[in-house]
PDB file of C-alpha atoms in Angstrom:
ATOM      1  CA  MET A 357      30.137 -13.950 -24.639  1.00 68.00           C
ATOM      2  CA  ASN A 358      29.066 -15.873 -21.542  1.00 82.00           C
ATOM      3  CA  VAL A 359      28.554 -13.442 -18.645  1.00 88.00           C
ATOM      4  CA  THR A 360      27.298 -15.323 -15.587  1.00 91.00           C
ATOM      5  CA  LEU A 361      25.085 -14.240 -12.716  1.00 90.00           C
ATOM      6  CA  LYS A 362      27.911 -15.077 -10.323  1.00 92.00           C
ATOM      7  CA  GLN A 363      30.201 -12.656 -12.158  1.00 92.00           C
ATOM      8  CA  LEU A 364      27.566  -9.929 -11.969  1.00 93.00           C
ATOM      9  CA  ARG A 365      27.009 -10.567  -8.245  1.00 93.00           C
ATOM     10  CA  ILE A 366      30.744 -10.342  -7.621  1.00 94.00           C
ATOM     11  CA  PHE A 367      30.991  -7.156  -9.685  1.00 94.00           C
ATOM     12  CA  VAL A 368      28.151  -5.537  -7.700  1.00 93.00           C
ATOM     13  CA  ALA A 369      29.709  -6.604  -4.387  1.00 92.00           C
ATOM     14  CA  VAL A 370      33.111  -5.177  -5.311  1.00 93.00           C
ATOM     15  CA  ALA A 371      31.478  -1.956  -6.538  1.00 92.00           C
ATOM     16  CA  ARG A 372      29.676  -1.552  -3.220  1.00 89.00           C
ATOM     17  CA  ARG A 373      32.537  -2.551  -0.907  1.00 90.00           C
ATOM     18  CA  GLU A 374      35.418  -1.074  -2.979  1.00 92.00           C
ATOM     19  CA  HIS A 375      37.764  -3.829  -1.786  1.00 92.00           C
ATOM     20  CA  VAL A 376      38.172  -7.360  -3.148  1.00 93.00           C
ATOM     21  CA  SER A 377      38.730  -8.700   0.372  1.00 93.00           C
ATOM     22  CA  HIS A 378      35.516  -7.130   1.693  1.00 92.00           C
ATOM     23  CA  ALA A 379      33.500  -8.404  -1.271  1.00 92.00           C
ATOM     24  CA  ALA A 380      34.990 -11.875  -0.822  1.00 92.00           C
ATOM     25  CA  ALA A 381      34.004 -11.929   2.858  1.00 91.00           C
ATOM     26  CA  GLU A 382      30.508 -10.722   1.998  1.00 88.00           C
ATOM     27  CA  MET A 383      30.033 -13.533  -0.533  1.00 89.00           C
ATOM     28  CA  SER A 384      31.870 -16.235   1.464  1.00 90.00           C
ATOM     29  CA  LEU A 385      34.424 -16.652  -1.317  1.00 92.00           C
ATOM     30  CA  SER A 386      38.193 -16.530  -1.422  1.00 93.00           C
ATOM     31  CA  GLN A 387      39.868 -13.339  -2.609  1.00 92.00           C
ATOM     32  CA  SER A 388      41.422 -15.244  -5.507  1.00 92.00           C
ATOM     33  CA  ALA A 389      37.988 -16.505  -6.627  1.00 92.00           C
ATOM     34  CA  VAL A 390      36.615 -12.950  -6.610  1.00 93.00           C
ATOM     35  CA  SER A 391      39.647 -11.599  -8.483  1.00 93.00           C
ATOM     36  CA  MET A 392      39.454 -14.357 -11.107  1.00 93.00           C
ATOM     37  CA  ALA A 393      35.709 -13.857 -11.665  1.00 93.00           C
ATOM     38  CA  LEU A 394      36.175 -10.102 -12.003  1.00 93.00           C
ATOM     39  CA  ALA A 395      39.074 -10.552 -14.434  1.00 92.00           C
ATOM     40  CA  ALA A 396      37.013 -13.001 -16.491  1.00 93.00           C
ATOM     41  CA  LEU A 397      34.112 -10.549 -16.641  1.00 93.00           C
ATOM     42  CA  GLU A 398      36.370  -7.707 -17.763  1.00 92.00           C
ATOM     43  CA  GLU A 399      37.948  -9.977 -20.404  1.00 91.00           C
ATOM     44  CA  GLN A 400      34.536 -11.021 -21.747  1.00 90.00           C
ATOM     45  CA  LEU A 401      33.344  -7.431 -21.897  1.00 92.00           C
ATOM     46  CA  GLY A 402      36.615  -6.176 -23.333  1.00 91.00           C
ATOM     47  CA  ALA A 403      36.669  -3.364 -20.802  1.00 92.00           C
ATOM     48  CA  THR A 404      38.262  -2.508 -17.477  1.00 93.00           C
ATOM     49  CA  LEU A 405      35.556  -1.783 -14.894  1.00 95.00           C
ATOM     50  CA  PHE A 406      37.624  -0.485 -11.978  1.00 93.00           C
ATOM     51  CA  ASP A 407      40.590   1.754 -11.371  1.00 92.00           C
ATOM     52  CA  ARG A 408      42.938   0.214  -8.817  1.00 89.00           C
ATOM     53  CA  VAL A 409      43.858   2.876  -6.232  1.00 89.00           C
ATOM     54  CA  GLY A 410      46.088   1.090  -3.747  1.00 87.00           C
ATOM     55  CA  LYS A 411      43.872  -1.670  -2.373  1.00 85.00           C
ATOM     56  CA  ARG A 412      40.678   0.191  -3.301  1.00 90.00           C
ATOM     57  CA  MET A 413      38.631  -0.704  -6.360  1.00 92.00           C
ATOM     58  CA  VAL A 414      37.065   2.492  -7.706  1.00 92.00           C
ATOM     59  CA  MET A 415      34.578   2.176 -10.546  1.00 92.00           C
ATOM     60  CA  ASN A 416      35.513   3.938 -13.759  1.00 93.00           C
ATOM     61  CA  GLN A 417      33.148   5.153 -16.483  1.00 92.00           C
ATOM     62  CA  GLN A 418      32.525   1.631 -17.832  1.00 93.00           C
ATOM     63  CA  GLY A 419      31.856   0.298 -14.330  1.00 92.00           C
ATOM     64  CA  ASN A 420      29.400   3.101 -13.599  1.00 91.00           C
ATOM     65  CA  TRP A 421      27.564   2.277 -16.829  1.00 92.00           C
ATOM     66  CA  LEU A 422      27.383  -1.432 -16.000  1.00 93.00           C
ATOM     67  CA  LEU A 423      26.375  -1.207 -12.317  1.00 92.00           C
ATOM     68  CA  PRO A 424      22.685  -0.192 -12.640  1.00 89.00           C
ATOM     69  CA  ARG A 425      22.204  -2.707 -15.455  1.00 90.00           C
ATOM     70  CA  ALA A 426      23.799  -5.519 -13.448  1.00 92.00           C
ATOM     71  CA  GLN A 427      21.644  -4.618 -10.435  1.00 89.00           C
ATOM     72  CA  TYR A 428      18.554  -4.655 -12.642  1.00 85.00           C
ATOM     73  CA  VAL A 429      19.374  -8.115 -14.028  1.00 89.00           C
ATOM     74  CA  LEU A 430      20.036  -9.538 -10.549  1.00 88.00           C
ATOM     75  CA  ALA A 431      16.825  -8.013  -9.184  1.00 83.00           C
ATOM     76  CA  GLN A 432      14.859  -9.557 -12.037  1.00 81.00           C
ATOM     77  CA  VAL A 433      16.404 -12.969 -11.323  1.00 83.00           C
ATOM     78  CA  GLU A 434      15.530 -12.560  -7.645  1.00 78.00           C
ATOM     79  CA  ALA A 435      11.939 -11.693  -8.593  1.00 72.00           C
ATOM     80  CA  ILE A 436      11.695 -14.783 -10.825  1.00 74.00           C
ATOM     81  CA  ALA A 437      13.097 -17.007  -8.081  1.00 71.00           C
ATOM     82  CA  GLY A 438      10.651 -15.571  -5.580  1.00 66.00           C
ATOM     83  CA  GLU A 439       7.696 -16.032  -7.922  1.00 57.00           C
ATOM     84  CA  PHE A 440       8.497 -19.716  -8.370  1.00 57.00           C
ATOM     85  CA  GLY A 441       9.001 -20.484  -4.698  1.00 51.00           C
ATOM     86  CA  SER A 442      12.758 -20.049  -4.331  1.00 50.00           C
ATOM     87  CA  SER A 443      13.854 -17.520  -1.771  1.00 50.00           C
ATOM     88  CA  GLY A 444      16.828 -16.355  -3.832  1.00 53.00           C
ATOM     89  CA  ARG A 445      19.422 -14.094  -2.233  1.00 60.00           C
ATOM     90  CA  LYS A 446      17.788 -10.963  -0.887  1.00 74.00           C
ATOM     91  CA  MET A 447      20.017  -8.005  -0.100  1.00 79.00           C
ATOM     92  CA  CYS A 448      19.358  -4.430   0.915  1.00 87.00           C
ATOM     93  CA  ALA A 449      22.022  -1.735   1.340  1.00 89.00           C
ATOM     94  CA  ILE A 450      20.935   1.391   3.223  1.00 93.00           C
ATOM     95  CA  GLY A 451      22.783   4.583   4.037  1.00 94.00           C
ATOM     96  CA  ALA A 452      21.776   6.858   6.901  1.00 93.00           C
ATOM     97  CA  SER A 453      23.135   9.853   8.735  1.00 88.00           C
ATOM     98  CA  THR A 454      24.263   9.016  12.254  1.00 83.00           C
ATOM     99  CA  THR A 455      21.239  10.699  13.864  1.00 83.00           C
ATOM    100  CA  ILE A 456      18.742   8.747  11.778  1.00 88.00           C
ATOM    101  CA  ALA A 457      20.643   5.471  12.037  1.00 89.00           C
ATOM    102  CA  ASP A 458      20.667   5.633  15.848  1.00 84.00           C
ATOM    103  CA  ALA A 459      16.960   6.489  16.023  1.00 83.00           C
ATOM    104  CA  LEU A 460      15.524   4.325  13.257  1.00 84.00           C
ATOM    105  CA  PHE A 461      17.743   1.387  12.336  1.00 86.00           C
ATOM    106  CA  PRO A 462      16.872  -1.013  15.212  1.00 87.00           C
ATOM    107  CA  SER A 463      13.122  -0.893  14.557  1.00 87.00           C
ATOM    108  CA  MET A 464      13.639  -0.845  10.783  1.00 88.00           C
ATOM    109  CA  SER A 465      15.812  -3.960  10.810  1.00 90.00           C
ATOM    110  CA  MET A 466      13.347  -5.828  13.050  1.00 91.00           C
ATOM    111  CA  HIS A 467      10.523  -5.005  10.633  1.00 89.00           C
ATOM    112  CA  LEU A 468      12.494  -6.126   7.576  1.00 89.00           C
ATOM    113  CA  TYR A 469      13.577  -9.395   9.193  1.00 89.00           C
ATOM    114  CA  SER A 470       9.952 -10.109  10.129  1.00 89.00           C
ATOM    115  CA  VAL A 471       9.038  -9.728   6.456  1.00 86.00           C
ATOM    116  CA  CYS A 472      12.126 -11.454   5.064  1.00 85.00           C
ATOM    117  CA  PRO A 473      14.011 -13.554   7.657  1.00 87.00           C
ATOM    118  CA  ASP A 474      16.860 -14.437   5.270  1.00 83.00           C
ATOM    119  CA  LEU A 475      17.519 -10.828   4.248  1.00 85.00           C
ATOM    120  CA  GLU A 476      21.141  -9.662   4.095  1.00 85.00           C
ATOM    121  CA  LEU A 477      20.981  -6.103   5.391  1.00 88.00           C
ATOM    122  CA  TYR A 478      23.848  -3.597   5.123  1.00 89.00           C
ATOM    123  CA  LEU A 479      24.023  -0.180   6.773  1.00 92.00           C
ATOM    124  CA  GLU A 480      26.437   2.604   5.845  1.00 91.00           C
ATOM    125  CA  THR A 481      26.536   5.602   8.190  1.00 91.00           C
ATOM    126  CA  GLY A 482      27.970   9.063   7.664  1.00 87.00           C
ATOM    127  CA  ASN A 483      26.938  12.663   7.290  1.00 84.00           C
ATOM    128  CA  SER A 484      24.564  13.756   4.550  1.00 84.00           C
ATOM    129  CA  SER A 485      27.251  14.452   1.941  1.00 86.00           C
ATOM    130  CA  VAL A 486      28.838  11.029   2.492  1.00 89.00           C
ATOM    131  CA  ILE A 487      25.483   9.241   2.108  1.00 92.00           C
ATOM    132  CA  ILE A 488      24.762  11.132  -1.116  1.00 92.00           C
ATOM    133  CA  ASP A 489      28.162  10.089  -2.489  1.00 91.00           C
ATOM    134  CA  HIS A 490      27.432   6.444  -1.581  1.00 91.00           C
ATOM    135  CA  LEU A 491      24.078   6.611  -3.367  1.00 91.00           C
ATOM    136  CA  LEU A 492      25.589   8.149  -6.504  1.00 90.00           C
ATOM    137  CA  ALA A 493      28.271   5.444  -6.515  1.00 87.00           C
ATOM    138  CA  ARG A 494      25.488   2.838  -6.109  1.00 84.00           C
ATOM    139  CA  ARG A 495      27.066   1.384  -2.959  1.00 86.00           C
ATOM    140  CA  ILE A 496      23.660   1.825  -1.303  1.00 90.00           C
ATOM    141  CA  GLU A 497      20.117   1.713  -2.685  1.00 89.00           C
ATOM    142  CA  ILE A 498      18.288   3.988  -0.239  1.00 92.00           C
ATOM    143  CA  GLY A 499      19.569   7.011   1.665  1.00 94.00           C
ATOM    144  CA  LEU A 500      18.169   8.715   4.775  1.00 93.00           C
ATOM    145  CA  VAL A 501      19.729  12.115   5.409  1.00 91.00           C
ATOM    146  CA  GLU A 502      19.337  15.361   7.332  1.00 82.00           C
ATOM    147  CA  GLY A 503      20.474  17.717   4.575  1.00 75.00           C
ATOM    148  CA  VAL A 504      18.875  18.916   1.348  1.00 80.00           C
ATOM    149  CA  CYS A 505      19.943  17.071  -1.812  1.00 87.00           C
ATOM    150  CA  GLN A 506      19.447  18.696  -5.211  1.00 88.00           C
ATOM    151  CA  HIS A 507      21.492  16.335  -7.367  1.00 92.00           C
ATOM    152  CA  PRO A 508      19.690  15.671 -10.679  1.00 92.00           C
ATOM    153  CA  ARG A 509      20.240  11.893 -10.473  1.00 91.00           C
ATOM    154  CA  ILE A 510      18.679  11.596  -7.015  1.00 94.00           C
ATOM    155  CA  LEU A 511      15.012  11.733  -6.047  1.00 93.00           C
ATOM    156  CA  ALA A 512      14.667  13.395  -2.607  1.00 93.00           C
ATOM    157  CA  ARG A 513      11.431  13.241  -0.599  1.00 91.00           C
ATOM    158  CA  PRO A 514      10.887  14.970   2.780  1.00 90.00           C
ATOM    159  CA  TRP A 515       9.440  12.506   5.302  1.00 88.00           C
ATOM    160  CA  PHE A 516      10.047  13.757   8.852  1.00 88.00           C
ATOM    161  CA  THR A 517      10.491  17.113  10.622  1.00 89.00           C
ATOM    162  CA  ASP A 518      13.184  17.026  13.302  1.00 89.00           C
ATOM    163  CA  GLN A 519      13.690  19.534  16.110  1.00 92.00           C
ATOM    164  CA  LEU A 520      17.191  20.727  17.037  1.00 94.00           C
ATOM    165  CA  LEU A 521      17.970  21.754  20.608  1.00 96.00           C
ATOM    166  CA  ILE A 522      20.738  23.756  22.244  1.00 97.00           C
ATOM    167  CA  VAL A 523      21.872  21.665  25.216  1.00 98.00           C
ATOM    168  CA  ALA A 524      24.353  22.115  28.071  1.00 97.00           C
ATOM    169  CA  HIS A 525      25.255  20.879  31.536  1.00 97.00           C
ATOM    170  CA  PRO A 526      22.322  21.477  33.964  1.00 96.00           C
ATOM    171  CA  ALA A 527      24.376  24.034  35.917  1.00 95.00           C
ATOM    172  CA  HIS A 528      25.483  26.028  32.872  1.00 96.00           C
ATOM    173  CA  PRO A 529      24.707  29.758  33.407  1.00 95.00           C
ATOM    174  CA  LEU A 530      22.843  30.005  30.094  1.00 96.00           C
ATOM    175  CA  VAL A 531      20.567  27.104  31.087  1.00 96.00           C
ATOM    176  CA  LEU A 532      19.646  28.848  34.324  1.00 93.00           C
ATOM    177  CA  GLN A 533      19.204  32.198  32.579  1.00 95.00           C
ATOM    178  CA  SER A 534      17.001  30.767  29.830  1.00 95.00           C
ATOM    179  CA  GLN A 535      14.682  29.117  32.356  1.00 93.00           C
ATOM    180  CA  GLU A 536      13.546  32.593  33.399  1.00 91.00           C
ATOM    181  CA  THR A 537      13.478  34.188  29.940  1.00 94.00           C
ATOM    182  CA  PRO A 538      14.281  32.510  26.601  1.00 96.00           C
ATOM    183  CA  LEU A 539      17.507  33.869  25.126  1.00 95.00           C
ATOM    184  CA  SER A 540      18.137  35.770  21.920  1.00 93.00           C
ATOM    185  CA  VAL A 541      20.756  34.733  19.392  1.00 91.00           C
ATOM    186  CA  GLN A 542      22.994  37.610  20.495  1.00 91.00           C
ATOM    187  CA  GLN A 543      23.039  36.338  24.090  1.00 93.00           C
ATOM    188  CA  LEU A 544      24.994  33.297  22.948  1.00 91.00           C
ATOM    189  CA  SER A 545      27.927  35.426  21.743  1.00 89.00           C
ATOM    190  CA  HIS A 546      31.358  34.306  22.974  1.00 90.00           C
ATOM    191  CA  SER A 547      30.003  30.959  24.210  1.00 93.00           C
ATOM    192  CA  ARG A 548      31.981  27.704  23.948  1.00 95.00           C
ATOM    193  CA  TRP A 549      30.744  24.995  21.573  1.00 96.00           C
ATOM    194  CA  VAL A 550      31.199  21.377  20.600  1.00 96.00           C
ATOM    195  CA  MET A 551      30.233  21.118  16.935  1.00 95.00           C
ATOM    196  CA  ARG A 552      29.246  18.414  14.464  1.00 91.00           C
ATOM    197  CA  GLU A 553      31.599  18.005  11.510  1.00 88.00           C
ATOM    198  CA  GLU A 554      31.435  19.928   8.233  1.00 85.00           C
ATOM    199  CA  GLY A 555      28.955  18.321   5.844  1.00 78.00           C
ATOM    200  CA  SER A 556      26.461  17.259   8.504  1.00 81.00           C
ATOM    201  CA  GLY A 557      22.871  18.477   8.202  1.00 78.00           C
ATOM    202  CA  THR A 558      22.866  19.559  11.846  1.00 86.00           C
ATOM    203  CA  ARG A 559      25.851  21.833  11.372  1.00 89.00           C
ATOM    204  CA  ALA A 560      24.450  23.370   8.190  1.00 86.00           C
ATOM    205  CA  ILE A 561      21.221  24.386   9.966  1.00 87.00           C
ATOM    206  CA  PHE A 562      23.141  25.653  12.996  1.00 91.00           C
ATOM    207  CA  GLU A 563      25.484  27.840  10.945  1.00 91.00           C
ATOM    208  CA  HIS A 564      22.559  29.331   9.038  1.00 89.00           C
ATOM    209  CA  VAL A 565      20.527  30.180  12.163  1.00 89.00           C
ATOM    210  CA  PHE A 566      23.488  31.621  14.087  1.00 90.00           C
ATOM    211  CA  ARG A 567      25.298  33.195  11.135  1.00 90.00           C
ATOM    212  CA  THR A 568      25.169  36.717  12.658  1.00 87.00           C
ATOM    213  CA  VAL A 569      27.124  35.688  15.781  1.00 88.00           C
ATOM    214  CA  LEU A 570      28.993  32.636  14.509  1.00 87.00           C
ATOM    215  CA  ALA A 571      32.323  34.463  14.332  1.00 89.00           C
ATOM    216  CA  SER A 572      32.197  35.114  18.083  1.00 90.00           C
ATOM    217  CA  PHE A 573      31.714  31.456  19.032  1.00 93.00           C
ATOM    218  CA  HIS A 574      34.647  29.593  20.536  1.00 94.00           C
ATOM    219  CA  ILE A 575      34.573  26.145  18.923  1.00 94.00           C
ATOM    220  CA  VAL A 576      36.293  23.862  21.415  1.00 94.00           C
ATOM    221  CA  ALA A 577      35.897  20.623  19.439  1.00 95.00           C
ATOM    222  CA  THR A 578      34.490  19.330  16.153  1.00 95.00           C
ATOM    223  CA  LEU A 579      33.304  15.728  16.444  1.00 94.00           C
ATOM    224  CA  LYS A 580      31.609  13.268  14.135  1.00 87.00           C
ATOM    225  CA  HIS A 581      30.049  11.032  16.804  1.00 87.00           C
ATOM    226  CA  VAL A 582      27.026  12.283  18.730  1.00 90.00           C
ATOM    227  CA  PRO A 583      27.685  10.173  21.886  1.00 92.00           C
ATOM    228  CA  SER A 584      31.102  11.834  22.220  1.00 94.00           C
ATOM    229  CA  ILE A 585      29.547  15.289  21.845  1.00 96.00           C
ATOM    230  CA  LYS A 586      26.971  14.547  24.541  1.00 96.00           C
ATOM    231  CA  GLN A 587      29.577  13.209  26.935  1.00 95.00           C
ATOM    232  CA  LEU A 588      31.806  16.250  26.483  1.00 95.00           C
ATOM    233  CA  VAL A 589      28.959  18.716  26.946  1.00 97.00           C
ATOM    234  CA  ALA A 590      27.619  16.889  30.014  1.00 95.00           C
ATOM    235  CA  SER A 591      31.001  17.170  31.727  1.00 91.00           C
ATOM    236  CA  GLY A 592      31.947  20.767  30.959  1.00 87.00           C
ATOM    237  CA  ASP A 593      30.890  24.358  30.265  1.00 92.00           C
ATOM    238  CA  MET A 594      30.187  23.902  26.556  1.00 96.00           C
ATOM    239  CA  LEU A 595      27.065  24.044  24.403  1.00 97.00           C
ATOM    240  CA  ALA A 596      25.996  21.815  21.530  1.00 97.00           C
ATOM    241  CA  CYS A 597      23.223  21.824  18.954  1.00 96.00           C
ATOM    242  CA  LEU A 598      21.792  18.322  18.560  1.00 94.00           C
ATOM    243  CA  SER A 599      18.666  16.561  17.386  1.00 92.00           C
ATOM    244  CA  ALA A 600      15.941  16.143  20.000  1.00 93.00           C
ATOM    245  CA  LEU A 601      15.917  12.459  19.017  1.00 89.00           C
ATOM    246  CA  THR A 602      19.490  11.987  20.193  1.00 91.00           C
ATOM    247  CA  VAL A 603      19.275  13.817  23.556  1.00 94.00           C
ATOM    248  CA  ALA A 604      15.831  12.715  24.772  1.00 92.00           C
ATOM    249  CA  GLY A 605      17.322  10.157  27.159  1.00 93.00           C
ATOM    250  CA  GLU A 606      19.916  12.522  28.640  1.00 96.00           C
ATOM    251  CA  ILE A 607      17.311  15.239  29.161  1.00 96.00           C
ATOM    252  CA  ALA A 608      14.928  12.785  30.848  1.00 96.00           C
ATOM    253  CA  ARG A 609      17.724  11.655  33.208  1.00 96.00           C
ATOM    254  CA  GLY A 610      18.760  15.227  34.001  1.00 96.00           C
ATOM    255  CA  GLU A 611      22.234  14.831  32.474  1.00 96.00           C
ATOM    256  CA  LEU A 612      21.627  17.621  29.953  1.00 97.00           C
ATOM    257  CA  LYS A 613      19.317  20.627  29.952  1.00 97.00           C
ATOM    258  CA  VAL A 614      17.879  22.698  27.118  1.00 97.00           C
ATOM    259  CA  VAL A 615      18.954  26.295  26.593  1.00 97.00           C
ATOM    260  CA  HIS A 616      15.636  27.864  25.657  1.00 96.00           C
ATOM    261  CA  MET A 617      15.735  30.280  22.719  1.00 94.00           C
ATOM    262  CA  ARG A 618      13.331  32.868  21.377  1.00 93.00           C
ATOM    263  CA  ASP A 619      12.713  33.837  17.756  1.00 88.00           C
ATOM    264  CA  VAL A 620      14.804  30.896  16.572  1.00 87.00           C
ATOM    265  CA  GLN A 621      13.552  28.204  14.198  1.00 84.00           C
ATOM    266  CA  LEU A 622      15.738  25.183  14.878  1.00 89.00           C
ATOM    267  CA  GLU A 623      14.159  22.438  12.835  1.00 87.00           C
ATOM    268  CA  ARG A 624      14.985  20.580   9.667  1.00 85.00           C
ATOM    269  CA  GLN A 625      13.558  17.992   7.311  1.00 86.00           C
ATOM    270  CA  PHE A 626      14.797  14.454   7.033  1.00 90.00           C
ATOM    271  CA  PHE A 627      14.922  13.307   3.411  1.00 93.00           C
ATOM    272  CA  LEU A 628      14.436   9.904   1.817  1.00 93.00           C
ATOM    273  CA  LEU A 629      16.793   9.535  -1.150  1.00 95.00           C
ATOM    274  CA  GLN A 630      16.561   7.179  -4.130  1.00 92.00           C
ATOM    275  CA  HIS A 631      18.668   6.962  -7.267  1.00 90.00           C
ATOM    276  CA  ARG A 632      16.469   7.784 -10.249  1.00 87.00           C
ATOM    277  CA  GLN A 633      17.935   4.956 -12.357  1.00 80.00           C
ATOM    278  CA  ALA A 634      17.766   2.239  -9.702  1.00 77.00           C
ATOM    279  CA  PHE A 635      15.514  -0.794  -9.916  1.00 72.00           C
ATOM    280  CA  TYR A 636      13.753  -1.568  -6.619  1.00 77.00           C
ATOM    281  CA  SER A 637      12.745  -5.082  -5.657  1.00 75.00           C
ATOM    282  CA  GLU A 638       9.843  -6.056  -3.406  1.00 78.00           C
ATOM    283  CA  ILE A 639      11.956  -5.793  -0.254  1.00 82.00           C
ATOM    284  CA  HIS A 640      13.044  -2.270  -1.204  1.00 83.00           C
ATOM    285  CA  THR A 641       9.438  -1.288  -1.854  1.00 85.00           C
ATOM    286  CA  GLU A 642       8.461  -2.724   1.532  1.00 87.00           C
ATOM    287  CA  LEU A 643      11.218  -0.695   3.203  1.00 87.00           C
ATOM    288  CA  LEU A 644      10.240   2.523   1.423  1.00 87.00           C
ATOM    289  CA  GLN A 645       6.604   2.119   2.466  1.00 87.00           C
ATOM    290  CA  TRP A 646       7.613   1.436   6.077  1.00 88.00           C
ATOM    291  CA  ILE A 647       9.931   4.462   6.254  1.00 86.00           C
ATOM    292  CA  VAL A 648       7.315   6.968   5.070  1.00 82.00           C
ATOM    293  CA  GLN A 649       4.913   5.691   7.743  1.00 83.00           C
ATOM    294  CA  GLN A 650       7.345   6.378  10.591  1.00 76.00           C
ATOM    295  CA  ARG A 651       7.075   9.397  12.864  1.00 60.00           C
ATOM    296  CA  MET A 652       9.843   8.300  15.256  1.00 55.00           C
TER     297      MET A 652
END
């Protein structure tokens, strides 16, 4: 058996990207070269590593067994190359919820490139459940999410407390009313809302806090993208519950106003997620240390 590092790199790339064409573009190879290397690896191992679902390449049980071991071998080779003066090929795949990605990724990427200028950095965005799925499938190495994760294969560490705000157009009646006296949960009954999608950490907290009046809410729209939610709320008579990190600019410019609440705890933890079986290189350790120092 003669398994090569190139075959392992191609296998890891296909596992992460789930498409031969995407993996080929990532590695600057032709699709036929990637397909041939993957076929040769499967022939040498005597096992099929992926299920072909249309154009998608979905890892099967054998692929899931191989992935952490291939990543470990490649990380060890990278460490050896670095120790002996060769830069190697440094890669880091991160997953983050949309709120965290918008707030943190620009400064995070600048820090990582200052430490490792030739780093190949990948960012996957999605709600908390999507990021957890990516981490379990080993398409990313580190996850940053808004929701609680209790999966036994994932290590979850709280690292930042985020405030959620109810926001509306400055002339919304509830904004004006709450400026005199903060509102109770019941005073929001029958209001119109733009909501985050199911599976997002923001929505989970919102539904828990407002569970007693949730049935009376008129949900006008359910959107995945925060900028679209803000634009809709700023131009109409609707409310939204969003992270203070994402609406700070609009509030400062007077485009949105806070609906002040009483006896309501609208805050949540951000969690740093790691796969318990993953091997972390020096660049991953550097990133983890930087993240836990941030207070955004």
